[in-house]
GROMACS .gro file of C-alpha atoms in nm:
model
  341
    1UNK     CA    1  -2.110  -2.334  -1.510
    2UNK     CA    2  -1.768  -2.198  -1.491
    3UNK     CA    3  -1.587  -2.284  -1.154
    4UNK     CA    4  -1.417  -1.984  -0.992
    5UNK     CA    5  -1.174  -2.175  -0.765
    6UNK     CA    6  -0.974  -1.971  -0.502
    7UNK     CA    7  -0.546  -2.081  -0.546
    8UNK     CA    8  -0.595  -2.406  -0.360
    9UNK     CA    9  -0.963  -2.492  -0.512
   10UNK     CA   10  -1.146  -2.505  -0.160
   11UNK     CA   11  -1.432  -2.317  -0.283
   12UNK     CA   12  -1.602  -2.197  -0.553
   13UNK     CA   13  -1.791  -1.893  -0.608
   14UNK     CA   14  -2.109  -2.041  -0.693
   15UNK     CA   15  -2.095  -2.249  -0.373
   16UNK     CA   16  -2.057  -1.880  -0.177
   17UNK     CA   17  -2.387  -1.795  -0.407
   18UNK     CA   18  -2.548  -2.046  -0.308
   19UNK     CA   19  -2.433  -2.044   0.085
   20UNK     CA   20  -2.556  -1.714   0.034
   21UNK     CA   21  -2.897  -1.721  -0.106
   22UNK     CA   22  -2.779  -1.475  -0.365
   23UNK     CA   23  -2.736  -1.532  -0.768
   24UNK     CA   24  -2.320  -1.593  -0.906
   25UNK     CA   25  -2.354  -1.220  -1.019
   26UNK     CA   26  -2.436  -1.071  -0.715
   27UNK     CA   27  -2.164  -1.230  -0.593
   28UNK     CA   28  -1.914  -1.097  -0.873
   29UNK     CA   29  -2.015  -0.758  -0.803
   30UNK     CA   30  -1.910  -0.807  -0.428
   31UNK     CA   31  -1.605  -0.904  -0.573
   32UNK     CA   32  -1.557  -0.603  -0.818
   33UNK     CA   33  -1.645  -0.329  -0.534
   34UNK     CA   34  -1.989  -0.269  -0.756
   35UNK     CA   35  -2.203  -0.023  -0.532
   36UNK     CA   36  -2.491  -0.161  -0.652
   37UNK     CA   37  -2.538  -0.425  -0.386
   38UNK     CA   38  -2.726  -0.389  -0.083
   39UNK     CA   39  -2.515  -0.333   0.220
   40UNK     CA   40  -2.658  -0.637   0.410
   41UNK     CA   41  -2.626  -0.878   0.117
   42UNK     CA   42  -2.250  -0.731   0.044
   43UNK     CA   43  -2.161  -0.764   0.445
   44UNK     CA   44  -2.310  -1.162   0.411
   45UNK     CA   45  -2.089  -1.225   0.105
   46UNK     CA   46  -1.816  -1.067   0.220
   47UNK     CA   47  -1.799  -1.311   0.563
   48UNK     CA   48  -1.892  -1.563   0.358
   49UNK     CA   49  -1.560  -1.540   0.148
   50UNK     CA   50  -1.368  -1.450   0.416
   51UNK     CA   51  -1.463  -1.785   0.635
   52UNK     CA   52  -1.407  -2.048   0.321
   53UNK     CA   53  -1.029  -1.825   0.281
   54UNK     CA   54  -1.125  -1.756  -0.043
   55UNK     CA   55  -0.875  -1.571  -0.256
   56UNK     CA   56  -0.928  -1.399  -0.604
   57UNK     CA   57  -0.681  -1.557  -0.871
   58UNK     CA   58  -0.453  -1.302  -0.948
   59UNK     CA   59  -0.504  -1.368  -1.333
   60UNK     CA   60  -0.829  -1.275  -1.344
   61UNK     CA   61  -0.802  -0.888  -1.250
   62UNK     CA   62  -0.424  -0.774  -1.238
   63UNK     CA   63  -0.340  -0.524  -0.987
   64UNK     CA   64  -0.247  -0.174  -1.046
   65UNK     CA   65   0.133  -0.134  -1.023
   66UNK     CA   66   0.078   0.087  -0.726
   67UNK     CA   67   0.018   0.140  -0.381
   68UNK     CA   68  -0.175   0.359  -0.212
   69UNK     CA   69  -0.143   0.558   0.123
   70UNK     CA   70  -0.432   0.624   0.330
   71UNK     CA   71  -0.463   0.934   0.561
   72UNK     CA   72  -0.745   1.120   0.745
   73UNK     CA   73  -0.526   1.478   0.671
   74UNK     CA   74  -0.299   1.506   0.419
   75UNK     CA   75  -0.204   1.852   0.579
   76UNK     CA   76   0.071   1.753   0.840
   77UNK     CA   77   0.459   1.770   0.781
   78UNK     CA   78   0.499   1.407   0.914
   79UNK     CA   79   0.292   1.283   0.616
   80UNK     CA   80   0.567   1.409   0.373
   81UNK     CA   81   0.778   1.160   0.556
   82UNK     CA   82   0.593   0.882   0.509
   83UNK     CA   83   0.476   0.978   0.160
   84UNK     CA   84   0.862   0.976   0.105
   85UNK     CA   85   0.910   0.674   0.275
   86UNK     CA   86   0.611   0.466   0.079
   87UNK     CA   87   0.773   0.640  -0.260
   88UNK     CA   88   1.142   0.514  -0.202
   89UNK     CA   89   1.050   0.148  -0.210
   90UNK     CA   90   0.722   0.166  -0.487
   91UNK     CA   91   1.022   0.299  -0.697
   92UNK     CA   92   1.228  -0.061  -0.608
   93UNK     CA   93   0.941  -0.228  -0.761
   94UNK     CA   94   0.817   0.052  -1.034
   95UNK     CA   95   0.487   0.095  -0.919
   96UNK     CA   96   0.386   0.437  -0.862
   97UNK     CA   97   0.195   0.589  -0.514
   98UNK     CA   98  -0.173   0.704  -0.458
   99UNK     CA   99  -0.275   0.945  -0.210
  100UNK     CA  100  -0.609   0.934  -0.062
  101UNK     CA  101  -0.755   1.127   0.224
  102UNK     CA  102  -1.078   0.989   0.436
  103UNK     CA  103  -1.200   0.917   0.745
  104UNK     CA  104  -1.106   0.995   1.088
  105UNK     CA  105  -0.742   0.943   1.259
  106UNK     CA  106  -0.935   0.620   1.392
  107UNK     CA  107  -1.039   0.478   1.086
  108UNK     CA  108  -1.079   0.581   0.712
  109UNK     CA  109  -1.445   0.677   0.589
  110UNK     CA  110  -1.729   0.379   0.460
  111UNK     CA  111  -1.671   0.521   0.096
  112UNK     CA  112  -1.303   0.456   0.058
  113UNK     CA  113  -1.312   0.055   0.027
  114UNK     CA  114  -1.542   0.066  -0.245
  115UNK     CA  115  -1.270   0.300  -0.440
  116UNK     CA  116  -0.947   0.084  -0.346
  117UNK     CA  117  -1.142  -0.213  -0.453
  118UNK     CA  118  -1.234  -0.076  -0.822
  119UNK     CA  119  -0.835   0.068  -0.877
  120UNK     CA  120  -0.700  -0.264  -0.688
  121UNK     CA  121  -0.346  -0.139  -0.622
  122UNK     CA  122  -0.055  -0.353  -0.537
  123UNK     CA  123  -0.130  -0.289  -0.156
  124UNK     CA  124  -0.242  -0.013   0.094
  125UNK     CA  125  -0.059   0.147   0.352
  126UNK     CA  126  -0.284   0.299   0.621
  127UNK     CA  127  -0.191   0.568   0.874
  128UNK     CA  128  -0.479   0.478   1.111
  129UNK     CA  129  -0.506   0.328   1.449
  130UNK     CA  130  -0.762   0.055   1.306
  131UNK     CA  131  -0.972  -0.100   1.056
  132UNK     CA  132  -1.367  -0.225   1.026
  133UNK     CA  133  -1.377  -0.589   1.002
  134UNK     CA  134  -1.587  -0.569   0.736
  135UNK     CA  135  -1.315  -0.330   0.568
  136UNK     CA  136  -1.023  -0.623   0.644
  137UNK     CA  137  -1.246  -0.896   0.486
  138UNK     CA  138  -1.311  -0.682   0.223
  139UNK     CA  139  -0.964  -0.597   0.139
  140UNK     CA  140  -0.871  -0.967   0.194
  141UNK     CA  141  -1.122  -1.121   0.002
  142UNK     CA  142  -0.987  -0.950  -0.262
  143UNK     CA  143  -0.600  -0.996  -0.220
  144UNK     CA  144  -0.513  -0.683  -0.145
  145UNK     CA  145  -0.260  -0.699   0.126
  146UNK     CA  146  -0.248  -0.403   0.408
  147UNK     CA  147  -0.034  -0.263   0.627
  148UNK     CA  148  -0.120  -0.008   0.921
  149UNK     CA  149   0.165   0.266   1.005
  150UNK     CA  150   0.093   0.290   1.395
  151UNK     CA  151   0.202   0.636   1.533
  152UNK     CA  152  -0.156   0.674   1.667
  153UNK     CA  153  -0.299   0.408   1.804
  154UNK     CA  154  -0.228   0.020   1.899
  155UNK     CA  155  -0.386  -0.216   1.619
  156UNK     CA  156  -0.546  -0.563   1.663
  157UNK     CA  157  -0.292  -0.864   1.663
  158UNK     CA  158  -0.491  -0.944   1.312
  159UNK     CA  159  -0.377  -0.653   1.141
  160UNK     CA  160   0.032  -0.599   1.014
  161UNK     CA  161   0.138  -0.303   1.131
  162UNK     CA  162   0.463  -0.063   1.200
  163UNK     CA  163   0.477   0.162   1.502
  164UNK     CA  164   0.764   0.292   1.684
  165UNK     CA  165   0.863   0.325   2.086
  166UNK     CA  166   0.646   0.560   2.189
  167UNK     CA  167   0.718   0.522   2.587
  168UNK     CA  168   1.067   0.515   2.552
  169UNK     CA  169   1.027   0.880   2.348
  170UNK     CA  170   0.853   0.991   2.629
  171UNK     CA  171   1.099   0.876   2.872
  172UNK     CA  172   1.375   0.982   2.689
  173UNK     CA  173   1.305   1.378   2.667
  174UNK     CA  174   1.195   1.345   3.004
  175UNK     CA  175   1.513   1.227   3.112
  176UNK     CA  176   1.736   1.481   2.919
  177UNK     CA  177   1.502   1.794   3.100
  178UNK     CA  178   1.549   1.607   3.450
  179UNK     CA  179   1.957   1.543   3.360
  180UNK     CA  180   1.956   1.934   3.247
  181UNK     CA  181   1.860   2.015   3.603
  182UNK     CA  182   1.492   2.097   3.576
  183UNK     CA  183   1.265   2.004   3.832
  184UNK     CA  184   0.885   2.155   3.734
  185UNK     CA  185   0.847   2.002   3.416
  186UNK     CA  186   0.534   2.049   3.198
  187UNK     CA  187   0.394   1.775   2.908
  188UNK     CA  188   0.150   1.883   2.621
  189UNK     CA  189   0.097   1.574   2.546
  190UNK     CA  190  -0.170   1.442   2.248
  191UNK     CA  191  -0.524   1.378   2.216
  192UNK     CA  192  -0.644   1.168   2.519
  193UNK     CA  193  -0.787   0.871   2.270
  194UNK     CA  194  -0.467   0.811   2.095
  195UNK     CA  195  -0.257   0.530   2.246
  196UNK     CA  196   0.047   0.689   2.168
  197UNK     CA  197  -0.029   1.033   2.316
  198UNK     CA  198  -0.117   0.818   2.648
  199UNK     CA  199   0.226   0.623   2.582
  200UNK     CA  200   0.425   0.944   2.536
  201UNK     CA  201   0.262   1.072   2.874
  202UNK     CA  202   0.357   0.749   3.072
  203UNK     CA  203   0.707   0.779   2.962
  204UNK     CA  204   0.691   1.122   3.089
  205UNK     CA  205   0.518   1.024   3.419
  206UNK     CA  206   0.774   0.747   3.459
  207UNK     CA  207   1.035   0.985   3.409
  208UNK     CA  208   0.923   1.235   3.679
  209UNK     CA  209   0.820   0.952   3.926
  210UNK     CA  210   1.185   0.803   3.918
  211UNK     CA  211   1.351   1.155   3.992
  212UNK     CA  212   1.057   1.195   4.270
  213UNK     CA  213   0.963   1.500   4.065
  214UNK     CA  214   0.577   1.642   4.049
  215UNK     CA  215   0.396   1.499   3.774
  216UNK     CA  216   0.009   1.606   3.851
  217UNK     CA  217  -0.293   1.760   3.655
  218UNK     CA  218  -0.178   2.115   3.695
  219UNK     CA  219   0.163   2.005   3.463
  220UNK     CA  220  -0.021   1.777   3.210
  221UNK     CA  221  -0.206   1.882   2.902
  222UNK     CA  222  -0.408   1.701   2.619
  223UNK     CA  223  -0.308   1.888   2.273
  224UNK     CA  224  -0.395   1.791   1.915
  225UNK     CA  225  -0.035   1.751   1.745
  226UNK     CA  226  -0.081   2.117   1.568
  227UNK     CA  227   0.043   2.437   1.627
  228UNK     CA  228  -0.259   2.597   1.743
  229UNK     CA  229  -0.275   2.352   1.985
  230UNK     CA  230   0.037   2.374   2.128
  231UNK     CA  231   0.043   2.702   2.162
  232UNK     CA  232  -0.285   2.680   2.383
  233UNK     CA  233  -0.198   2.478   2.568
  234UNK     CA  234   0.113   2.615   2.625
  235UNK     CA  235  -0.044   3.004   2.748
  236UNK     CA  236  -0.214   2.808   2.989
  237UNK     CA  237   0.080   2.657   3.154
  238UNK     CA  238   0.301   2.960   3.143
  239UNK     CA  239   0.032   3.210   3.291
  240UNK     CA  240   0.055   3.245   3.666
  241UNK     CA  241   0.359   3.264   3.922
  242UNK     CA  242   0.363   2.857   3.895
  243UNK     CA  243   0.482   2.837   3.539
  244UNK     CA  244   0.753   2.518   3.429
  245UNK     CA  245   1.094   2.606   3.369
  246UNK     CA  246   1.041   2.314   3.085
  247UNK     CA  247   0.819   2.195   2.828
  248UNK     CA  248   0.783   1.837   2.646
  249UNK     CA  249   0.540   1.880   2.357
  250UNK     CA  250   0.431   1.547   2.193
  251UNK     CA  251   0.520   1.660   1.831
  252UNK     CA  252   0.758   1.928   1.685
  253UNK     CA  253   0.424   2.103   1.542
  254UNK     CA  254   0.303   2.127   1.923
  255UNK     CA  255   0.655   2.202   1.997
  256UNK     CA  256   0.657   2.549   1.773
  257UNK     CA  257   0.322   2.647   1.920
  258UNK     CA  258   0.518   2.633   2.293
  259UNK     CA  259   0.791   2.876   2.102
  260UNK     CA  260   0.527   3.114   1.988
  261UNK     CA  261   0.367   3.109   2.301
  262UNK     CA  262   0.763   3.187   2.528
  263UNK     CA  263   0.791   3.451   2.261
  264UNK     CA  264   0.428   3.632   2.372
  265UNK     CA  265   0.512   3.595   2.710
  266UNK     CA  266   0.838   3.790   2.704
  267UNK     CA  267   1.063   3.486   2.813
  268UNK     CA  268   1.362   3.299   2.640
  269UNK     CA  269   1.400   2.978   2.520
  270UNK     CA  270   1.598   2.803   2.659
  271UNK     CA  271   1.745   3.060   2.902
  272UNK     CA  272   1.413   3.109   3.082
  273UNK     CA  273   1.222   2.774   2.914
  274UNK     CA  274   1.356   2.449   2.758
  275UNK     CA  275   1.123   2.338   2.472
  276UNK     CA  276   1.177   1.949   2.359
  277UNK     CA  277   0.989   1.826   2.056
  278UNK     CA  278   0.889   1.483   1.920
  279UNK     CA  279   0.902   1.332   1.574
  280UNK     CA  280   1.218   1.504   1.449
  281UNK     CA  281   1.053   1.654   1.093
  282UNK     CA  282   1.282   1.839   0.872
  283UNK     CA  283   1.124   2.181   1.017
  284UNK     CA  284   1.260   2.102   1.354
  285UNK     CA  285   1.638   2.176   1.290
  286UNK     CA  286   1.515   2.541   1.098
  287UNK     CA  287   1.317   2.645   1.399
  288UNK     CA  288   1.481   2.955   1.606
  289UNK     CA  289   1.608   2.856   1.833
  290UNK     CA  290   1.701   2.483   1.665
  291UNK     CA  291   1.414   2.200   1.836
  292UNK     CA  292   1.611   1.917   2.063
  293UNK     CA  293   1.335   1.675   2.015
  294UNK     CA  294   1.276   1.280   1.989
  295UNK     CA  295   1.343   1.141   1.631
  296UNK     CA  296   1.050   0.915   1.506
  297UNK     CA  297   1.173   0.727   1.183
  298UNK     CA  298   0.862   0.837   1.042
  299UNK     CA  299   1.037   0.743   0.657
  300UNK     CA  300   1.161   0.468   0.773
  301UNK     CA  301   0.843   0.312   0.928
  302UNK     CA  302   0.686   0.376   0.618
  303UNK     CA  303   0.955   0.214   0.409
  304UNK     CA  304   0.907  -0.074   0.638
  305UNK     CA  305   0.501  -0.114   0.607
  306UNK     CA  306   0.577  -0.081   0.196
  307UNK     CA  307   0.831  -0.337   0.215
  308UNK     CA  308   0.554  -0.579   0.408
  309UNK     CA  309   0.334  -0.570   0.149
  310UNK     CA  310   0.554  -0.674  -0.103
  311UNK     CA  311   0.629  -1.019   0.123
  312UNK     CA  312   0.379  -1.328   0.128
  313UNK     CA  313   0.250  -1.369   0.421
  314UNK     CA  314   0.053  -1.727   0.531
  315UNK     CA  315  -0.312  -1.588   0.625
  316UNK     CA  316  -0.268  -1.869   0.938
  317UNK     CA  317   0.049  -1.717   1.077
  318UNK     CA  318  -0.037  -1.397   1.331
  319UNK     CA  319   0.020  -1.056   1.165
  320UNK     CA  320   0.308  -0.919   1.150
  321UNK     CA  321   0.405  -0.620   1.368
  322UNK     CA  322   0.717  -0.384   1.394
  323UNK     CA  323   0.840  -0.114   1.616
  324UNK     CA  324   1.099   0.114   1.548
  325UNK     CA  325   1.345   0.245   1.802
  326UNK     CA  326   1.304   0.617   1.880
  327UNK     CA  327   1.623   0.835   1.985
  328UNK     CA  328   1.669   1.222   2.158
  329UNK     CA  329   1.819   1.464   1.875
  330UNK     CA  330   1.949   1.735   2.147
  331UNK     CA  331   1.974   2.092   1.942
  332UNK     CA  332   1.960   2.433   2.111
  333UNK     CA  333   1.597   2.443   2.251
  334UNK     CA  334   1.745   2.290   2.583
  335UNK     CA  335   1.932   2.438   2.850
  336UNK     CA  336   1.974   2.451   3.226
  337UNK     CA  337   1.691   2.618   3.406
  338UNK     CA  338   1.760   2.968   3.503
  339UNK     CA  339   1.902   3.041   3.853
  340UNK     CA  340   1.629   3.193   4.023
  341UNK     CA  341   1.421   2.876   3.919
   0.00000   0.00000   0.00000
């Protein structure tokens, strides 16, 4: 029988048959993402490959000159920038990109892994806060490197990733609001399961706490990064006699909801309400008035989790993981508070 030795011959795969109580087939179609295996018998095979390190020669099956990007929506303006930012280096090593939308902003969906491991691509970028183990051994039994592009969540030390400083962003526009000369200071902040919405909001609260400025319940509010959301949340804080004098929205999208929402209620911005932003997308500078908000190298965080995959990395070393400095782009949606405030 033909021996299917991993690079440095540790194990065959009719030794992982035979570990596994299955026939040298079964275990092949494992290997080629063949749907025809039970799920039980697949998840055995899988751990099985993944404990002996095994590691498909890369003669056997070439990979697809490309790499794929994985996103739960496909419909935000930040994805551009990291489409952008995953197309600038494929181009360096002429592979081309493929787009695939599954799953939840947690994880991608049970049926993509058995598609990635039929096309095989070069590597795949992920804009998730995690991944299934059975997903990473997967993916690694196979030698298909991944990378996870962190603006949501905070991955396990097993898995590379690129993020960027989400506290510091929140401190930041904080900061500039408090330095303006506001003192009741509102945050629409995220969704309350995303690590960087809660990061965001303790950069805030930090912020506020230094300046001995109110930070409670009745100024913070959980959003969903979209417009609709923002603008929600934003009627809420602006009804009553109570209403901030500023608003820090935890993305430009949220951000242009809190414009929409000044506009209803009759009152200026930023003459009677200072609106800062975060992420910095190319729709912030065209917004009326022009968004100050915290840049997020969204491009360049992508460019970075691309470039990853293109590097060997020793399976024994701990997984690599960059973050990105964040900065305050100040435009014309700031402004002292009014007088009367």
């Amino acid at each position: 029988m033909q021996k299917d030795d991993d690079a440095d011959g540790r194990v065959t795969l009719a030794e992982v048959a035979t570990e596994a109580g299955v026939s040298l087939s079964t275990v092949s179609k494992v290997l080629n993402g063949r749907t025809d295996v039970a799920r039980t018998t697949r998840t055995k095979v899988e751990r099985l490959l993944e404990t002996h390190g095994y590691r498909r020669r890369t003669h056997g099956t070439p990979l697809a000159p490309l790499i794929e990007i994985v996103f739960h929506e496909l419909e935000s303006v930040w994805a551009m920038e990291l489409i952008r930012g995953v197309e600038n280096v494929a181009k360096e090593h002429g592979a081309g990109v493929v787009l695939t939308e599954s799953g939840t902003r947690h994880a991608p969906g049970a049926e993509w892994i058995e598609g990635v491991l039929r096309r095989r691509p070069l590597g795949v970028v992920l804009v998730f806060s995690t991944l299934p183990d059975t997903t990473k051994e997967q993916l690694r039994s196979r030698a298909i490197p991944f990378v996870i592009i962190d603006p949501a969540g905070d991955p396990e030390p097993d898995v590379p990733s690129v993020g960027s400083a989400n506290w510091s962003g929140g401190m930041a526009a904080t900061r500039h609001l408090i330095d303006s000369g506001h003192r009741s200071i509102a945050i629409i902040t995220g969704p309350e399961d995303m690590m960087c919405s809660l990061a965001r909001l303790d950069g805030y609260r930090s912020a506020m706490a230094m300046a001995g400025l109110d930070a409670g319940p009745h100024r913070v509010r959980f959003g969903d990064f979209h417009v609709q959301g923002g603008f929600t949340r934003a009627m809420e804080l602006l009804e009553g006699p109570d209403r901030p004098t500023a608003i820090f929205a935890g993305s430009d999208l949220q951000a242009l909801g809190v414009l929409e929402a000044a506009r209803l209620k009759g009152l200026s911005v930023p003459r009677d309400l200072s609106v800062v932003g975060y992420d910095d997308v190319p729709l912030a500078q065209w917004s009326s008035p022009a968004l100050t908000t915290v840049h997020q190298p969204l491009r360049h965080m992508a460019e970075e989790a691309a470039r990853m995959l293109t590097r060997p990395h020793d399976p024994g070393k701990a997984a690599l993981r960059i973050e990105l400095a964040t900065r305050l782009v100040v435009r014309h949606s700031t402004a002292a508070p009014p007088p009367s405030a």
